[in-house]
């Protein structure tokens, strides 16, 4: 057997701070270990002296941060003898659940809002062989139904109300501190169901106050009792945290965060309060503009919901809420290829077709130089 030091996924790497044992079979696709990329052009464009890093979670195996939580949730479901998992989803959770269920050899049921999930996510759930149940309702309706049906059927819920999901997702905070060699001053995330902001806060908190020295110990040396200010950005049409109460009929082009009744409501408020952070909202136009800016100026393609973190951070840097000299991490939750329709529809210049001749190609190039 080869004995290399191949990366074997985040449970293997972070097992000291995760609820697994020596006999646990890890259901892994090599998730985690995503790059923390420093933005080089945008800070200059906005004329501010800040260090902005993006945690490119779109480079997880199924193209979103959900894989961090799903590897844990499915690992534990299998360990507990479950034969089937179920989730409600705006798309990414369904893609991830479908993939990890396939890997584990168990069944996945996914409830998705009809017509409101991005094409790439639907393709993934279909290809991995999940049982796809489209409902004539939104994510919040699906979530309610999943909770009810799980009381009557032998299925394990793998939405972020499953505590193992947040355990897996907290590892992103550990990776950030490890990569930066310090705790960032600000951490900005898009907020939908509010699991991810809660999971990050859990990770940062463990590192700052390790209950178990040997476990979080390596990281606590870096963290030295500091935690970042947590900032959550929502889409204007789906912003219950801004309204201060749950909402019905959420609507946004960023379908991933088209959620009115976040399940991790209390945990996310705790993260905001304990970190002296804040919530804010972006219009769909602002979200899409941020997505375009990242692709055009930095070469980084994320899906619309993800761009809310960078769009919001840029605004709060410009208005001084995030001061110069700060180190800021923005989570890019999902890959841009997830939602090709929205991407193509916002490109004004559609590709032109010309004759397959040297003259025509030369003319087309010279025209643009
Ligand atoms: N960004 C993307 C790309 C997402 O898919 C989600 C959530 C979020 C941000 C928000 O994260 O819910 O932890 O606050 N997607 C879930 C899903 C709801 O079903 O795929 P959150």
Tab-separated table of C-alpha atoms and ligand atoms in Angstrom:
chain	number	residue	atom	x	y	z
A	1	UNK	CA	0.000	0.000	0.000
A	2	UNK	CA	1.351	3.476	-0.819
A	3	UNK	CA	2.015	5.555	2.301
A	4	UNK	CA	1.952	9.082	0.885
A	5	UNK	CA	0.495	12.067	2.668
A	6	UNK	CA	-2.504	12.413	0.369
A	7	UNK	CA	-5.153	14.827	1.658
A	8	UNK	CA	-8.082	12.646	2.715
A	9	UNK	CA	-10.776	15.194	3.385
A	10	UNK	CA	-11.710	17.404	6.278
A	11	UNK	CA	-12.877	14.766	8.763
A	12	UNK	CA	-9.502	13.080	8.533
A	13	UNK	CA	-7.687	16.385	8.917
A	14	UNK	CA	-9.821	17.785	11.735
A	15	UNK	CA	-10.837	14.567	13.523
A	16	UNK	CA	-9.457	15.890	16.822
A	17	UNK	CA	-12.175	18.541	16.876
A	18	UNK	CA	-14.986	16.515	15.282
A	19	UNK	CA	-17.356	13.941	16.819
A	20	UNK	CA	-15.812	10.841	15.223
A	21	UNK	CA	-13.959	7.839	16.605
A	22	UNK	CA	-11.206	5.501	15.420
A	23	UNK	CA	-13.768	3.096	14.024
A	24	UNK	CA	-15.872	5.643	12.139
A	25	UNK	CA	-16.014	5.073	8.379
A	26	UNK	CA	-15.482	8.498	6.811
A	27	UNK	CA	-17.758	9.210	3.840
A	28	UNK	CA	-15.523	11.649	2.006
A	29	UNK	CA	-14.925	13.074	-1.445
A	30	UNK	CA	-11.800	14.991	-0.424
A	31	UNK	CA	-13.777	18.114	0.570
A	32	UNK	CA	-12.296	21.141	2.309
A	33	UNK	CA	-8.754	22.490	1.898
A	34	UNK	CA	-10.136	25.227	-0.379
A	35	UNK	CA	-7.941	28.178	-1.353
A	36	UNK	CA	-7.928	31.466	0.513
A	37	UNK	CA	-7.252	33.920	-2.288
A	38	UNK	CA	-6.106	37.489	-1.692
A	39	UNK	CA	-7.882	39.997	-3.909
A	40	UNK	CA	-5.306	41.974	-5.862
A	41	UNK	CA	-7.269	44.387	-8.014
A	42	UNK	CA	-10.490	45.250	-6.193
A	43	UNK	CA	-8.855	46.965	-3.159
A	44	UNK	CA	-6.986	49.287	-5.535
A	45	UNK	CA	-10.172	49.941	-7.487
A	46	UNK	CA	-12.007	51.058	-4.379
A	47	UNK	CA	-8.961	53.043	-3.242
A	48	UNK	CA	-8.772	51.637	0.263
A	49	UNK	CA	-5.920	50.074	2.168
A	50	UNK	CA	-7.469	46.745	3.168
A	51	UNK	CA	-6.545	43.091	2.810
A	52	UNK	CA	-9.509	41.200	1.373
A	53	UNK	CA	-9.330	37.426	1.100
A	54	UNK	CA	-11.941	35.175	-0.439
A	55	UNK	CA	-12.428	31.618	0.781
A	56	UNK	CA	-13.325	29.925	-2.487
A	57	UNK	CA	-15.748	27.264	-1.307
A	58	UNK	CA	-16.939	26.694	-4.861
A	59	UNK	CA	-13.880	24.448	-5.224
A	60	UNK	CA	-15.358	21.764	-2.979
A	61	UNK	CA	-16.212	18.462	-4.738
A	62	UNK	CA	-19.807	19.378	-5.577
A	63	UNK	CA	-19.037	23.062	-5.997
A	64	UNK	CA	-20.259	24.503	-2.703
A	65	UNK	CA	-19.483	24.771	1.015
A	66	UNK	CA	-22.277	22.289	1.719
A	67	UNK	CA	-19.813	19.424	1.262
A	68	UNK	CA	-18.111	20.350	4.542
A	69	UNK	CA	-21.277	19.692	6.488
A	70	UNK	CA	-22.473	16.851	4.304
A	71	UNK	CA	-19.372	14.691	4.766
A	72	UNK	CA	-20.024	14.832	8.527
A	73	UNK	CA	-23.810	14.416	8.336
A	74	UNK	CA	-23.636	11.421	5.996
A	75	UNK	CA	-20.714	9.874	7.894
A	76	UNK	CA	-22.769	9.987	11.098
A	77	UNK	CA	-25.992	8.864	9.377
A	78	UNK	CA	-24.175	5.782	8.084
A	79	UNK	CA	-22.515	5.179	11.442
A	80	UNK	CA	-25.953	5.246	13.065
A	81	UNK	CA	-27.270	2.720	10.532
A	82	UNK	CA	-29.422	5.033	8.430
A	83	UNK	CA	-30.325	3.835	4.945
A	84	UNK	CA	-31.727	7.109	3.643
A	85	UNK	CA	-31.215	10.846	4.007
A	86	UNK	CA	-33.588	13.692	3.218
A	87	UNK	CA	-33.293	17.462	2.846
A	88	UNK	CA	-35.094	20.534	1.634
A	89	UNK	CA	-32.891	22.667	-0.539
A	90	UNK	CA	-32.493	25.733	-2.697
A	91	UNK	CA	-30.118	23.532	-4.728
A	92	UNK	CA	-26.646	23.146	-3.287
A	93	UNK	CA	-27.605	21.023	-0.310
A	94	UNK	CA	-29.518	18.702	-2.639
A	95	UNK	CA	-26.493	18.352	-4.947
A	96	UNK	CA	-24.204	17.629	-2.022
A	97	UNK	CA	-26.615	15.211	-0.312
A	98	UNK	CA	-27.074	13.359	-3.594
A	99	UNK	CA	-23.330	12.978	-4.111
A	100	UNK	CA	-22.492	11.847	-0.572
A	101	UNK	CA	-25.427	9.431	-0.526
A	102	UNK	CA	-24.148	7.930	-3.778
A	103	UNK	CA	-20.693	7.619	-2.229
A	104	UNK	CA	-22.112	5.934	0.881
A	105	UNK	CA	-24.473	3.674	-1.065
A	106	UNK	CA	-27.627	4.987	0.600
A	107	UNK	CA	-30.714	6.754	-0.712
A	108	UNK	CA	-31.209	10.533	-0.913
A	109	UNK	CA	-34.564	12.318	-1.078
A	110	UNK	CA	-34.416	16.013	-1.933
A	111	UNK	CA	-37.267	18.518	-1.829
A	112	UNK	CA	-36.692	21.510	-4.069
A	113	UNK	CA	-38.819	24.504	-5.044
A	114	UNK	CA	-40.148	23.878	-8.538
A	115	UNK	CA	-38.493	26.091	-11.154
A	116	UNK	CA	-36.405	27.983	-8.600
A	117	UNK	CA	-33.134	26.111	-8.477
A	118	UNK	CA	-30.129	26.808	-10.668
A	119	UNK	CA	-29.557	24.459	-13.590
A	120	UNK	CA	-26.199	23.062	-12.478
A	121	UNK	CA	-27.562	22.054	-9.085
A	122	UNK	CA	-30.514	20.249	-10.617
A	123	UNK	CA	-28.173	18.451	-13.030
A	124	UNK	CA	-26.068	17.264	-10.101
A	125	UNK	CA	-28.990	15.924	-8.064
A	126	UNK	CA	-30.315	14.130	-11.136
A	127	UNK	CA	-26.969	12.642	-12.148
A	128	UNK	CA	-26.224	11.320	-8.659
A	129	UNK	CA	-29.542	9.519	-8.673
A	130	UNK	CA	-31.350	11.326	-5.873
A	131	UNK	CA	-35.119	10.996	-5.574
A	132	UNK	CA	-36.080	14.519	-6.542
A	133	UNK	CA	-39.348	15.865	-5.201
A	134	UNK	CA	-40.252	19.246	-6.684
A	135	UNK	CA	-42.753	21.126	-4.582
A	136	UNK	CA	-45.048	23.944	-5.595
A	137	UNK	CA	-43.723	26.058	-2.775
A	138	UNK	CA	-40.469	27.586	-1.576
A	139	UNK	CA	-37.575	26.345	0.570
A	140	UNK	CA	-39.359	27.228	3.809
A	141	UNK	CA	-42.358	25.065	2.883
A	142	UNK	CA	-39.972	22.251	1.942
A	143	UNK	CA	-38.126	22.527	5.244
A	144	UNK	CA	-41.372	22.283	7.215
A	145	UNK	CA	-42.435	19.222	5.222
A	146	UNK	CA	-39.074	17.517	5.691
A	147	UNK	CA	-39.290	17.965	9.466
A	148	UNK	CA	-42.790	16.501	9.504
A	149	UNK	CA	-42.089	13.551	7.220
A	150	UNK	CA	-38.940	12.598	9.158
A	151	UNK	CA	-41.179	11.934	12.174
A	152	UNK	CA	-42.986	9.251	10.210
A	153	UNK	CA	-40.309	7.728	7.965
A	154	UNK	CA	-36.873	6.176	8.638
A	155	UNK	CA	-34.900	8.994	7.040
A	156	UNK	CA	-32.145	11.199	8.468
A	157	UNK	CA	-32.491	14.944	7.906
A	158	UNK	CA	-29.273	16.408	6.518
A	159	UNK	CA	-30.263	20.062	6.518
A	160	UNK	CA	-28.217	22.260	8.827
A	161	UNK	CA	-30.647	21.549	11.695
A	162	UNK	CA	-28.651	18.300	11.807
A	163	UNK	CA	-25.912	19.288	14.304
A	164	UNK	CA	-23.236	17.349	12.430
A	165	UNK	CA	-23.642	19.717	9.473
A	166	UNK	CA	-22.445	22.696	11.504
A	167	UNK	CA	-19.640	20.592	12.975
A	168	UNK	CA	-18.320	19.912	9.493
A	169	UNK	CA	-18.800	23.470	8.326
A	170	UNK	CA	-16.911	24.953	11.290
A	171	UNK	CA	-13.708	23.557	9.755
A	172	UNK	CA	-13.693	26.443	7.267
A	173	UNK	CA	-12.866	28.777	10.179
A	174	UNK	CA	-9.991	26.509	11.230
A	175	UNK	CA	-8.612	26.503	7.676
A	176	UNK	CA	-8.802	30.293	7.461
A	177	UNK	CA	-6.875	30.807	10.689
A	178	UNK	CA	-4.324	28.226	9.602
A	179	UNK	CA	-3.844	29.830	6.175
A	180	UNK	CA	-3.691	33.420	7.417
A	181	UNK	CA	-1.625	32.656	10.501
A	182	UNK	CA	-4.032	34.906	12.378
A	183	UNK	CA	-7.724	35.486	12.979
A	184	UNK	CA	-9.248	37.901	10.455
A	185	UNK	CA	-10.710	41.166	11.754
A	186	UNK	CA	-13.940	40.729	9.781
A	187	UNK	CA	-15.643	37.691	8.287
A	188	UNK	CA	-18.374	38.376	5.741
A	189	UNK	CA	-20.845	35.735	4.537
A	190	UNK	CA	-24.069	35.516	2.582
A	191	UNK	CA	-26.914	34.453	4.878
A	192	UNK	CA	-29.873	32.278	3.906
A	193	UNK	CA	-30.790	29.526	6.316
A	194	UNK	CA	-28.047	30.945	8.584
A	195	UNK	CA	-26.240	27.664	9.207
A	196	UNK	CA	-22.929	28.762	7.755
A	197	UNK	CA	-22.482	31.965	9.745
A	198	UNK	CA	-23.378	29.973	12.878
A	199	UNK	CA	-20.899	27.217	12.028
A	200	UNK	CA	-18.067	29.680	11.441
A	201	UNK	CA	-18.784	31.383	14.743
A	202	UNK	CA	-18.661	27.986	16.442
A	203	UNK	CA	-15.273	27.294	14.857
A	204	UNK	CA	-13.771	30.654	15.787
A	205	UNK	CA	-15.154	30.350	19.312
A	206	UNK	CA	-13.641	26.898	19.816
A	207	UNK	CA	-10.268	28.141	18.671
A	208	UNK	CA	-10.406	31.142	20.981
A	209	UNK	CA	-11.652	29.183	23.990
A	210	UNK	CA	-10.644	25.567	23.469
A	211	UNK	CA	-12.414	23.265	25.908
A	212	UNK	CA	-9.976	20.602	24.961
A	213	UNK	CA	-6.396	21.856	24.804
A	214	UNK	CA	-5.086	18.964	22.768
A	215	UNK	CA	-7.835	19.296	20.173
A	216	UNK	CA	-8.137	22.952	19.310
A	217	UNK	CA	-4.678	23.543	20.749
A	218	UNK	CA	-2.748	24.084	17.548
A	219	UNK	CA	-5.237	26.620	16.395
A	220	UNK	CA	-5.750	28.309	19.729
A	221	UNK	CA	-2.105	29.380	19.677
A	222	UNK	CA	-2.891	31.380	16.573
A	223	UNK	CA	-6.279	32.547	17.725
A	224	UNK	CA	-5.126	33.993	21.060
A	225	UNK	CA	-8.593	34.794	22.317
A	226	UNK	CA	-9.524	36.865	19.315
A	227	UNK	CA	-12.601	36.283	17.190
A	228	UNK	CA	-13.616	38.156	14.050
A	229	UNK	CA	-16.530	40.535	13.679
A	230	UNK	CA	-19.180	38.519	11.827
A	231	UNK	CA	-21.092	40.258	9.053
A	232	UNK	CA	-24.047	38.628	7.298
A	233	UNK	CA	-25.458	39.860	3.995
A	234	UNK	CA	-28.909	39.006	2.712
A	235	UNK	CA	-30.743	39.660	-0.538
A	236	UNK	CA	-33.160	42.595	-0.255
A	237	UNK	CA	-36.171	40.425	-1.125
A	238	UNK	CA	-35.184	37.711	1.338
A	239	UNK	CA	-33.887	39.578	4.371
A	240	UNK	CA	-35.601	38.385	7.567
A	241	UNK	CA	-32.585	39.358	9.681
A	242	UNK	CA	-32.952	42.945	8.527
A	243	UNK	CA	-36.666	42.941	9.206
A	244	UNK	CA	-36.120	41.343	12.577
A	245	UNK	CA	-38.720	38.683	11.906
A	246	UNK	CA	-39.413	35.751	9.597
A	247	UNK	CA	-40.933	36.660	6.250
A	248	UNK	CA	-43.236	34.923	3.764
A	249	UNK	CA	-42.675	34.901	-0.005
A	250	UNK	CA	-38.909	35.615	-0.163
A	251	UNK	CA	-37.726	36.548	-3.643
A	252	UNK	CA	-34.279	37.094	-5.185
A	253	UNK	CA	-32.230	36.274	-8.259
A	254	UNK	CA	-29.781	34.631	-5.827
A	255	UNK	CA	-31.977	31.544	-5.512
A	256	UNK	CA	-29.541	29.873	-3.080
A	257	UNK	CA	-30.564	32.372	-0.381
A	258	UNK	CA	-34.262	32.690	-1.299
A	259	UNK	CA	-35.257	31.887	2.292
A	260	UNK	CA	-37.654	33.679	4.635
A	261	UNK	CA	-37.595	31.436	7.698
A	262	UNK	CA	-33.960	30.672	8.597
A	263	UNK	CA	-33.588	27.574	10.743
A	264	UNK	CA	-30.484	28.827	12.586
A	265	UNK	CA	-32.195	32.103	13.573
A	266	UNK	CA	-31.071	32.189	17.227
A	267	UNK	CA	-27.539	30.973	16.542
A	268	UNK	CA	-26.991	33.626	13.860
A	269	UNK	CA	-28.273	36.414	16.120
A	270	UNK	CA	-25.912	35.159	18.826
A	271	UNK	CA	-22.989	35.307	16.372
A	272	UNK	CA	-23.918	38.858	15.403
A	273	UNK	CA	-24.324	40.048	18.987
A	274	UNK	CA	-21.316	38.271	20.510
A	275	UNK	CA	-19.030	39.448	17.712
A	276	UNK	CA	-20.431	43.001	17.627
A	277	UNK	CA	-21.191	42.381	13.963
A	278	UNK	CA	-24.168	43.274	11.812
A	279	UNK	CA	-26.547	42.178	9.077
A	280	UNK	CA	-27.183	44.156	5.940
A	281	UNK	CA	-28.870	43.625	2.587
A	282	UNK	CA	-28.042	44.010	-1.079
A	283	UNK	CA	-30.404	44.462	-3.993
A	284	UNK	CA	-30.322	41.858	-6.749
A	285	UNK	CA	-28.558	44.442	-8.947
A	286	UNK	CA	-25.841	44.926	-6.326
A	287	UNK	CA	-25.397	41.178	-5.943
A	288	UNK	CA	-25.004	40.642	-9.691
A	289	UNK	CA	-22.649	43.618	-9.998
A	290	UNK	CA	-20.408	42.116	-7.312
A	291	UNK	CA	-20.448	38.746	-9.077
A	292	UNK	CA	-19.391	40.429	-12.337
A	293	UNK	CA	-16.703	42.494	-10.617
A	294	UNK	CA	-15.102	39.374	-9.153
A	295	UNK	CA	-15.125	37.538	-12.460
A	296	UNK	CA	-13.856	40.492	-14.513
A	297	UNK	CA	-11.314	41.983	-12.123
A	298	UNK	CA	-10.055	38.968	-10.177
A	299	UNK	CA	-10.777	35.945	-12.377
A	300	UNK	CA	-12.934	34.349	-9.706
A	301	UNK	CA	-16.340	32.960	-10.667
A	302	UNK	CA	-18.815	32.442	-7.863
A	303	UNK	CA	-22.565	32.066	-7.906
A	304	UNK	CA	-24.781	35.106	-7.252
A	305	UNK	CA	-25.561	34.363	-3.574
A	306	UNK	CA	-21.838	34.059	-2.825
A	307	UNK	CA	-21.095	37.479	-4.280
A	308	UNK	CA	-23.274	39.113	-1.636
A	309	UNK	CA	-20.357	38.708	0.790
A	310	UNK	CA	-17.939	40.655	-1.399
A	311	UNK	CA	-20.519	43.209	-2.574
A	312	UNK	CA	-21.496	43.932	1.006
A	313	UNK	CA	-17.901	44.078	2.227
A	314	UNK	CA	-16.929	46.539	-0.505
A	315	UNK	CA	-19.803	48.817	0.451
A	316	UNK	CA	-18.907	48.658	4.149
A	317	UNK	CA	-15.233	49.318	3.395
A	318	UNK	CA	-16.160	52.328	1.266
A	319	UNK	CA	-18.459	53.764	3.927
A	320	UNK	CA	-15.878	53.213	6.667
A	321	UNK	CA	-17.891	50.715	8.688
A	322	UNK	CA	-14.989	48.347	8.024
A	323	UNK	CA	-11.925	50.526	8.675
A	324	UNK	CA	-8.751	50.761	6.599
A	325	UNK	CA	-5.999	48.447	7.756
A	326	UNK	CA	-8.470	45.603	8.310
A	327	UNK	CA	-8.008	41.989	7.272
A	328	UNK	CA	-11.281	40.757	5.827
A	329	UNK	CA	-12.351	37.279	4.760
A	330	UNK	CA	-15.353	36.853	2.467
A	331	UNK	CA	-16.787	33.381	1.932
A	332	UNK	CA	-17.596	32.544	-1.675
A	333	UNK	CA	-20.065	29.795	-0.939
A	334	UNK	CA	-20.678	28.296	-4.378
A	335	UNK	CA	-19.131	28.056	-7.843
A	336	UNK	CA	-20.328	30.297	-10.677
A	337	UNK	CA	-20.892	27.287	-12.945
A	338	UNK	CA	-23.811	26.298	-10.738
A	339	UNK	CA	-26.014	28.928	-12.344
A	340	UNK	CA	-25.095	29.377	-16.010
A	341	UNK	CA	-28.459	30.929	-16.908
A	342	UNK	CA	-28.067	33.903	-14.585
A	343	UNK	CA	-24.441	34.332	-15.683
A	344	UNK	CA	-25.186	34.389	-19.391
A	345	UNK	CA	-28.230	36.609	-19.007
A	346	UNK	CA	-26.174	39.388	-17.426
A	347	UNK	CA	-23.513	39.483	-20.140
A	348	UNK	CA	-24.539	42.284	-22.479
A	349	UNK	CA	-22.168	41.246	-25.254
A	350	UNK	CA	-23.194	37.794	-26.440
A	351	UNK	CA	-20.497	35.937	-28.419
A	352	UNK	CA	-20.597	36.742	-32.141
A	353	UNK	CA	-20.324	34.080	-34.884
A	354	UNK	CA	-18.086	34.753	-37.872
A	355	UNK	CA	-16.722	32.859	-40.900
A	356	UNK	CA	-14.024	30.288	-40.125
A	357	UNK	CA	-11.394	32.197	-42.114
A	358	UNK	CA	-8.131	33.932	-41.168
A	359	UNK	CA	-9.379	37.262	-42.481
A	360	UNK	CA	-12.532	37.141	-40.452
A	361	UNK	CA	-10.670	36.151	-37.271
A	362	UNK	CA	-8.040	38.846	-37.848
A	363	UNK	CA	-10.724	41.459	-38.330
A	364	UNK	CA	-12.499	40.324	-35.183
A	365	UNK	CA	-9.291	40.555	-33.125
A	366	UNK	CA	-7.974	43.835	-34.536
A	367	UNK	CA	-11.345	45.336	-33.855
A	368	UNK	CA	-10.902	44.671	-30.114
A	369	UNK	CA	-7.242	45.628	-29.545
B	1	LIG	N1	-24.600	30.583	-0.554
B	1	LIG	C1	-24.979	29.505	-1.235
B	1	LIG	C2	-24.368	29.262	-2.563
B	1	LIG	C3	-25.935	28.610	-0.684
B	1	LIG	O1	-26.287	27.537	-1.377
B	1	LIG	C4	-26.490	28.901	0.575
B	1	LIG	C5	-27.507	28.037	1.156
B	1	LIG	C6	-26.046	30.043	1.237
B	1	LIG	C7	-25.109	30.864	0.656
B	1	LIG	C8	-26.551	30.429	2.583
B	1	LIG	O2	-26.000	29.634	3.576
B	1	LIG	O3	-28.118	28.767	4.476
B	1	LIG	O4	-25.983	28.486	5.713
B	1	LIG	O5	-27.040	30.721	5.510
B	1	LIG	N2	-28.061	27.074	0.538
B	1	LIG	C9	-28.966	26.100	1.128
B	1	LIG	C10	-29.284	24.997	0.137
B	1	LIG	C11	-30.142	26.677	1.783
B	1	LIG	O6	-30.355	24.390	0.211
B	1	LIG	O7	-28.450	24.692	-0.709
B	1	LIG	P1	-26.823	29.384	4.903
